[in-house]
Coordinates of C-alpha atoms in Angstrom, one line a residue:
Chain A
M1430 CA 0.0 0.0 0.0
S1431 CA 1.5 3.3 -1.0
T1432 CA 1.6 6.4 1.3
P1433 CA 0.3 9.5 -0.3
M1434 CA 3.1 12.0 -1.0
P1435 CA 2.7 15.5 0.3
P1436 CA 2.0 17.9 -2.5
S1437 CA 4.9 20.0 -3.7
S1438 CA 4.4 23.7 -3.2
D1439 CA 5.0 24.3 -6.9
E1440 CA 1.7 22.5 -7.6
P1441 CA -1.7 24.1 -7.2
I1442 CA -2.9 23.7 -3.5
P1443 CA -6.5 24.9 -3.8
Y1444 CA -7.5 23.4 -0.4
E1445 CA -5.1 25.9 1.3
I1446 CA -5.5 29.1 -0.8
G1447 CA -9.3 29.2 -1.1
P1448 CA -10.2 29.0 2.6
L1449 CA -7.2 31.2 3.5
T1450 CA -8.4 34.1 1.3
T1451 CA -12.0 33.6 2.6
I1452 CA -10.9 33.8 6.2
L1453 CA -8.7 36.8 5.6
A1454 CA -11.5 38.6 3.7
W1455 CA -14.2 37.9 6.4
G1456 CA -11.9 38.5 9.3
F1457 CA -11.1 41.9 7.8
R1458 CA -14.8 42.7 7.0
L1459 CA -16.0 41.7 10.4
S1460 CA -13.3 43.7 12.2
L1461 CA -13.9 46.7 10.1
T1462 CA -17.7 46.4 10.7
F1463 CA -17.2 46.5 14.5
L1464 CA -14.7 49.3 14.3
G1465 CA -17.1 51.3 12.2
L1466 CA -20.0 50.6 14.5
G1467 CA -17.9 51.7 17.5
L1468 CA -17.0 54.9 15.8
L1469 CA -20.7 55.5 14.8
I1470 CA -21.8 54.9 18.4
A1471 CA -19.1 57.2 19.7
L1472 CA -20.2 59.9 17.3
I1473 CA -23.9 59.6 18.1
Q1474 CA -23.4 59.4 21.9
Q1475 CA -20.7 62.1 21.8
E1476 CA -18.5 59.6 23.7
P1477 CA -14.7 60.0 23.4
L1478 CA -12.8 56.9 22.6
A1479 CA -11.0 55.2 25.5
E1480 CA -7.3 55.6 25.8
Q1481 CA -6.9 51.9 26.7
V1482 CA -8.6 48.7 25.6
E1483 CA -10.9 47.0 28.1
P1484 CA -10.0 43.5 29.5
I1485 CA -11.5 40.9 27.2
D1486 CA -14.0 39.8 29.9
D1487 CA -15.6 43.2 30.0
V1488 CA -16.0 43.6 26.2
L1489 CA -19.1 41.4 25.9
G1490 CA -21.0 43.2 28.6
G1491 CA -20.1 46.5 27.0
L1492 CA -21.6 45.3 23.7
F1493 CA -25.0 44.8 25.3
D1494 CA -24.7 48.3 26.9
L1495 CA -23.9 49.7 23.4
Q1496 CA -20.6 51.1 24.6
A1497 CA -18.5 52.4 21.6
T1498 CA -15.3 51.2 23.3
A1499 CA -16.6 47.6 23.5
F1500 CA -17.4 47.6 19.8
I1501 CA -14.0 49.0 18.9
D1502 CA -12.2 46.5 21.2
L1503 CA -14.1 43.6 19.6
G1504 CA -13.0 44.9 16.2
I1505 CA -9.4 44.8 17.4
I1506 CA -9.9 41.3 18.9
I1507 CA -11.3 39.9 15.7
L1508 CA -8.5 41.5 13.7
L1509 CA -5.9 39.8 16.0
L1510 CA -7.8 36.5 15.8
T1511 CA -7.7 36.5 11.9
P1512 CA -4.1 35.3 11.6
V1513 CA -4.8 32.7 14.2
A1514 CA -7.7 31.4 12.1
T1515 CA -5.4 31.3 9.0
V1516 CA -2.9 29.1 10.9
A1517 CA -5.7 26.8 12.1
T1518 CA -6.9 26.5 8.5
L1519 CA -3.3 25.6 7.4
V1520 CA -3.2 23.0 10.1
M1521 CA -6.3 21.4 8.7
G1522 CA -5.0 21.7 5.1
F1523 CA -1.8 19.9 6.0
I1524 CA -3.6 17.2 8.0
H1525 CA -6.0 16.7 5.1
A1526 CA -3.0 16.3 2.8
R1527 CA -1.5 13.8 5.3
D1528 CA 1.6 16.0 5.4
R1529 CA 2.9 15.0 8.9
I1530 CA 5.9 17.3 9.0
F1531 CA 4.1 20.5 8.1
S1532 CA 1.0 19.4 10.2
L1533 CA 3.3 19.3 13.3
I1534 CA 5.1 22.6 12.3
S1535 CA 1.8 24.5 11.9
V1536 CA 0.4 23.0 15.1
F1537 CA 3.4 24.3 16.9
V1538 CA 2.9 27.8 15.5
L1539 CA -0.8 27.6 16.5
G1540 CA 0.2 26.5 20.0
A1541 CA 2.5 29.6 20.4
L1542 CA -0.4 31.9 19.3
A1543 CA -2.8 30.1 21.7
L1544 CA -0.3 30.8 24.5
A1545 CA -0.3 34.5 23.6
I1546 CA -4.1 34.6 23.7
L1547 CA -4.1 32.7 27.0
L1548 CA -1.8 35.4 28.4
A1549 CA -4.3 38.0 27.3
F1550 CA -7.1 36.3 29.2
F1551 CA -5.2 35.5 32.4
Chain B
M1349 CA -6.8 63.8 20.9
G1350 CA -8.5 66.0 18.3
I1351 CA -10.2 64.7 15.2
D1352 CA -7.6 66.6 13.1
T1353 CA -4.8 64.6 14.7
A1354 CA -6.7 61.4 14.1
V1355 CA -7.2 62.2 10.4
L1356 CA -3.5 63.0 10.1
I1357 CA -2.6 59.7 11.7
A1358 CA -5.0 57.9 9.3
L1359 CA -3.4 59.7 6.3
F1360 CA 0.1 59.0 7.3
T1361 CA -0.6 55.3 8.1
A1362 CA -2.3 55.0 4.7
L1363 CA 1.1 56.0 3.1
A1364 CA 2.9 53.6 5.5
G1365 CA 0.5 50.8 4.3
V1366 CA 1.2 51.4 0.7
L1367 CA 5.0 51.4 1.3
G1368 CA 4.8 48.5 3.7
S1369 CA 2.8 46.2 1.5
M1370 CA 4.9 47.0 -1.6
L1371 CA 8.1 46.2 0.3
G1372 CA 6.9 43.4 2.5
L1373 CA 7.9 45.4 5.5
G1374 CA 4.4 45.7 7.1
G1375 CA 4.6 49.5 7.5
G1376 CA 5.6 49.6 11.1
V1377 CA 9.1 50.8 10.4
F1378 CA 7.6 54.1 9.1
M1379 CA 4.7 54.3 11.5
V1380 CA 6.3 53.9 14.9
P1381 CA 9.0 56.5 14.6
V1382 CA 6.7 59.1 13.0
L1383 CA 3.9 58.5 15.6
S1384 CA 6.4 58.9 18.3
I1385 CA 8.6 61.7 17.0
F1386 CA 6.0 63.9 15.2
F1387 CA 2.7 63.1 16.9
G1388 CA 4.1 63.0 20.4
I1389 CA 2.5 59.6 21.1
S1390 CA 4.3 57.5 23.8
L1391 CA 6.6 55.0 22.1
K1392 CA 4.9 52.0 23.7
S1393 CA 1.5 53.2 22.5
A1394 CA 2.9 53.8 19.1
I1395 CA 4.4 50.3 19.0
A1396 CA 1.1 48.7 20.1
A1397 CA -0.9 50.7 17.6
S1398 CA 1.6 49.8 14.9
A1399 CA 1.3 46.1 15.8
V1400 CA -2.5 46.1 15.3
A1401 CA -2.2 48.2 12.1
V1402 CA 0.5 45.9 10.8
V1403 CA -1.8 42.8 11.4
A1404 CA -4.5 44.7 9.4
N1405 CA -2.0 45.4 6.6
S1406 CA -1.0 41.8 6.5
V1407 CA -4.6 40.5 6.5
V1408 CA -5.4 42.7 3.5
G1409 CA -2.1 42.4 1.7
S1410 CA -1.8 38.6 2.1
A1411 CA -5.0 37.9 0.2
V1412 CA -3.6 39.7 -2.9
H1413 CA -0.2 38.0 -2.5
L1414 CA -1.8 34.6 -2.1
R1415 CA -3.8 35.0 -5.3
S1416 CA -0.6 36.0 -7.1
R1417 CA 1.1 32.9 -5.7
F1418 CA 3.9 35.0 -4.2
V1419 CA 3.4 33.4 -0.8
N1420 CA 5.3 30.2 -0.1
L1421 CA 3.1 28.7 2.6
R1422 CA 5.4 25.9 3.6
L1423 CA 8.4 28.2 3.9
A1424 CA 6.2 30.7 5.9
M1425 CA 5.1 28.0 8.4
L1426 CA 8.7 26.7 8.8
M1427 CA 10.1 30.2 9.5
E1428 CA 7.1 31.1 11.8
V1429 CA 8.2 28.4 14.3
A1430 CA 11.2 30.6 15.1
T1431 CA 9.7 34.1 14.6
T1432 CA 6.5 33.5 16.7
I1433 CA 8.6 32.4 19.7
G1434 CA 10.8 35.5 19.2
A1435 CA 7.7 37.7 18.9
L1436 CA 6.3 36.4 22.1
G1437 CA 9.5 37.1 23.9
G1438 CA 9.8 40.6 22.4
G1439 CA 6.2 41.4 23.4
L1440 CA 7.0 40.5 27.0
I1441 CA 10.2 42.5 27.0
V1442 CA 8.5 45.7 25.7
V1443 CA 6.4 45.8 28.8
L1444 CA 9.5 46.0 31.0
I1445 CA 12.0 48.0 29.0
S1446 CA 12.6 51.8 29.2
P1447 CA 11.3 54.0 26.3
D1448 CA 14.8 55.4 25.7
A1449 CA 16.3 51.9 25.3
L1450 CA 13.5 51.1 22.9
R1451 CA 14.3 54.3 20.9
A1452 CA 17.9 53.3 20.7
I1453 CA 17.1 49.8 19.5
F1454 CA 14.6 51.1 17.0
G1455 CA 17.1 53.6 15.7
L1456 CA 19.8 51.0 15.2
V1457 CA 17.3 48.6 13.5
L1458 CA 16.3 51.4 11.1
L1459 CA 19.9 52.0 10.2
Y1460 CA 20.3 48.3 9.5
V1461 CA 17.1 48.3 7.4
S1462 CA 18.5 51.2 5.3
Y1463 CA 21.7 49.3 4.7
A1464 CA 19.7 46.1 3.9
M1465 CA 17.5 48.0 1.5
L1466 CA 20.5 49.5 -0.3
R1467 CA 22.1 46.0 -0.7
R1468 CA 18.8 44.6 -2.0
S1469 CA 18.4 47.4 -4.5
T1470 CA 21.9 46.8 -5.9
G1471 CA 20.9 43.3 -6.9
S1472 CA 22.2 41.0 -4.2
G1473 CA 20.5 37.7 -3.6
D1474 CA 20.8 35.2 -6.4
V1475 CA 17.8 33.0 -7.0
D1476 CA 18.5 29.3 -6.9
Q1477 CA 16.4 27.2 -9.3
T1478 CA 17.8 23.8 -8.4
G1479 CA 19.3 22.0 -5.4
P1480 CA 18.2 19.6 -2.7
D1481 CA 14.6 20.1 -1.5
P1482 CA 13.8 17.5 1.2
L1483 CA 11.0 19.6 2.7
R1484 CA 9.4 20.4 -0.7
L1485 CA 9.7 24.1 -0.4
A1486 CA 10.3 24.8 -4.1
A1487 CA 7.7 27.1 -5.6
T1488 CA 6.9 28.8 -8.9
Y1489 CA 5.1 32.1 -9.7
D1490 CA 4.5 34.3 -12.7
D1491 CA 6.1 37.8 -12.4
P1492 CA 3.7 40.3 -14.1
A1493 CA 6.4 42.9 -14.3
T1494 CA 8.7 40.8 -16.5
G1495 CA 6.2 38.2 -17.8
D1496 CA 8.6 35.5 -16.7
T1497 CA 7.7 32.3 -14.8
V1498 CA 10.1 32.2 -11.8
H1499 CA 11.0 28.9 -10.1
Y1500 CA 13.1 28.8 -7.0
V1501 CA 14.3 26.4 -4.3
P1502 CA 14.9 28.0 -0.8
H1503 CA 18.2 26.8 0.6
K1504 CA 20.5 27.4 3.7
L1505 CA 17.4 26.8 6.0
L1506 CA 19.6 26.0 9.0
L1507 CA 21.0 29.5 8.8
G1508 CA 17.9 31.4 7.7
I1509 CA 15.4 30.0 10.2
P1510 CA 17.4 30.7 13.4
V1511 CA 18.2 34.2 12.2
S1512 CA 14.5 34.8 11.7
T1513 CA 14.1 34.4 15.5
I1514 CA 15.8 37.8 15.7
A1515 CA 13.1 39.1 13.3
G1516 CA 10.4 37.8 15.6
L1517 CA 12.1 39.3 18.7
L1518 CA 12.4 42.7 17.0
S1519 CA 8.9 42.4 15.8
G1520 CA 7.6 41.9 19.3
L1521 CA 9.9 44.5 20.8
L1522 CA 9.2 47.3 18.2
G1523 CA 5.7 46.6 16.9
I1524 CA 7.1 46.1 13.4
G1525 CA 6.3 43.1 11.2
G1526 CA 9.9 41.9 11.1
G1527 CA 9.8 41.9 7.3
V1528 CA 12.8 44.2 7.5
I1529 CA 14.8 41.2 8.6
K1530 CA 12.8 38.4 7.0
V1531 CA 12.8 39.7 3.4
P1532 CA 16.7 40.2 3.3
I1533 CA 17.1 36.8 5.0
M1534 CA 14.9 35.0 2.5
N1535 CA 16.4 36.9 -0.4
T1536 CA 20.1 37.1 0.3
I1537 CA 20.6 34.0 2.4
M1538 CA 17.9 31.6 1.3
G1539 CA 17.8 32.5 -2.4
V1540 CA 14.1 33.4 -2.5
P1541 CA 13.2 36.0 -5.2
V1542 CA 12.4 39.4 -3.8
K1543 CA 8.7 39.3 -4.7
A1544 CA 8.2 35.8 -3.2
A1545 CA 10.1 36.9 -0.2
A1546 CA 7.9 40.0 0.2
G1547 CA 4.7 38.0 -0.4
T1548 CA 5.7 35.3 2.1
S1549 CA 6.9 37.9 4.6
T1550 CA 3.5 39.8 4.3
F1551 CA 1.7 36.6 5.1
M1552 CA 4.0 35.8 8.0
V1553 CA 4.0 39.3 9.4
G1554 CA 0.3 39.0 10.5
I1555 CA 1.0 35.8 12.4
T1556 CA 4.2 37.1 14.0
V1557 CA 2.8 40.4 15.1
A1558 CA -0.5 38.9 16.3
A1559 CA 1.5 36.9 18.9
S1560 CA 3.0 40.0 20.4
A1561 CA -0.1 42.1 19.9
W1562 CA -2.0 39.8 22.3
V1563 CA 0.6 40.5 24.9
Y1564 CA 0.2 44.3 24.3
Y1565 CA -3.6 43.8 24.6
S1566 CA -3.3 42.0 27.9
N1567 CA -1.1 44.8 29.3
G1568 CA -3.4 47.6 28.3
L1569 CA -0.8 49.1 25.9
I1570 CA -3.3 49.4 22.9
D1571 CA -4.8 52.9 22.8
P1572 CA -7.9 52.9 20.6
Q1573 CA -7.5 56.7 20.0
V1574 CA -4.3 56.0 18.1
T1575 CA -5.0 52.4 16.9
V1576 CA -8.3 53.0 15.2
P1577 CA -7.1 55.7 12.8
A1578 CA -3.9 53.8 12.3
V1579 CA -5.8 50.6 11.3
L1580 CA -8.2 52.5 9.0
G1581 CA -5.3 54.3 7.4
I1582 CA -3.2 51.2 6.8
I1583 CA -6.1 49.2 5.4
A1584 CA -6.7 52.0 2.8
G1585 CA -3.1 51.8 1.8
A1586 CA -2.3 48.1 1.9
R1587 CA -4.4 46.9 -1.1
A1588 CA -2.9 49.6 -3.3
G1589 CA 0.6 48.6 -2.2
A1590 CA 0.1 44.9 -2.9
T1591 CA -1.3 45.7 -6.3
L1592 CA 1.5 48.1 -7.1
A1593 CA 4.1 45.5 -6.0
R1594 CA 2.9 43.2 -8.8
R1595 CA 3.4 45.8 -11.4
L1596 CA 6.6 47.6 -10.4
R1597 CA 10.1 46.2 -10.9
S1598 CA 11.7 45.3 -7.5
R1599 CA 14.6 47.8 -7.8
V1600 CA 12.3 50.8 -8.1
L1601 CA 10.7 50.0 -4.8
V1602 CA 13.5 50.6 -2.4
Q1603 CA 16.0 53.3 -3.2
V1604 CA 13.9 56.3 -2.5
L1605 CA 13.0 55.1 1.0
V1606 CA 16.5 54.6 2.3
A1607 CA 17.0 58.3 3.1
V1608 CA 13.7 58.5 4.9
L1609 CA 14.5 55.5 7.1
A1610 CA 18.0 56.8 7.8
Y1611 CA 16.6 60.2 8.9
L1612 CA 14.1 58.5 11.2
A1613 CA 16.9 56.3 12.6
V1614 CA 19.0 59.3 13.4
S1615 CA 16.1 61.1 15.0
L1616 CA 15.3 58.2 17.3
L1617 CA 19.0 57.8 18.3
L1618 CA 19.2 61.5 19.1
Q1619 CA 16.0 61.3 21.2
A1620 CA 17.4 58.3 23.0
A1621 CA 20.5 60.4 23.9
G1622 CA 18.3 63.2 25.2
I1623 CA 18.9 65.5 22.2
S1624 CA 15.8 67.3 20.8
V1625 CA 14.9 66.7 17.2
P1626 CA 13.6 69.6 15.0
G1627 CA 9.8 69.3 14.5
A1628 CA 9.5 66.6 17.2
R1629 CA 6.9 66.8 19.9

């Protein structure tokens, strides 16, 4: 029984490129939407922007209270999560291609990013 | 901060986005010193704002570079192992280090960047088309500027990857993408063509900087008053820069910027030494 060879990177790799560009586009759009909503609320409520981001735990509550800062903070959080999502997609792409070496490499990168996010929470 | 200042920040970062995306530098090398020197924003806030804006620049620019097949995803992931660890370390150090020490480091890095850019523009960095490729990192893309199909095989991985840890460390420390180190490493050491190096770097920059930006977030260093105009500005500039990069010849991209970078470097070094800079706040 033959083991599937990992694809060479000079061949088309549609399973990687397509989802990646989709995630990048939607991450950007969603982030921009929340930043725009935050600015709009700040403008309507004549509320100056905060000089510091809120802790992540407080952002959700601020959204329900229609606080401009919470919307802006969420826009920033989504923006910072977008590269994390691209790496997660690459992990799935490499696993799908049964490319063990690059699956492990990309899992390691994802782990380092997860560590950074955990630092932000705790 | 007044709305006029916010608009000026947005306009300036738009320009930084164009240049950053064109050169694969991420824009932070222009943004941080100018925000700090000419807008009077604290260096740590400028670094944090730059980091978020650089992620935005990478998110927008990467999509264009991916479609153009300038991004070598395998090489990017391989190098990210080293740069992400460096970026995490740099992000933690920036919380503790003094602003003057940061200015001095930034100034020295900008001087290096100016030198690296000059070297790049004089045609260093031969592209290898053959050679051993055990990790299947070889890639091919079509260069719209010349109409040629370019094939290359990255080499000297054992030298290039550890050195890119420094790129990650500086990225975390200075809020820049680290492309200023990555692009020359990939081009001059690893034999990756400039456009592929810039495209791969643009993709990597978002991942590298996101790691340190989360550290800035958790330490409250991100100031929305600076960050929001910086993000909006850089988003406006990034797409134009990535598109321009496909059309312009590589040598045209760099030479004009060396003088600007050198000026910013000297300004930061003077400030670190306690000497006032004309026009600085």
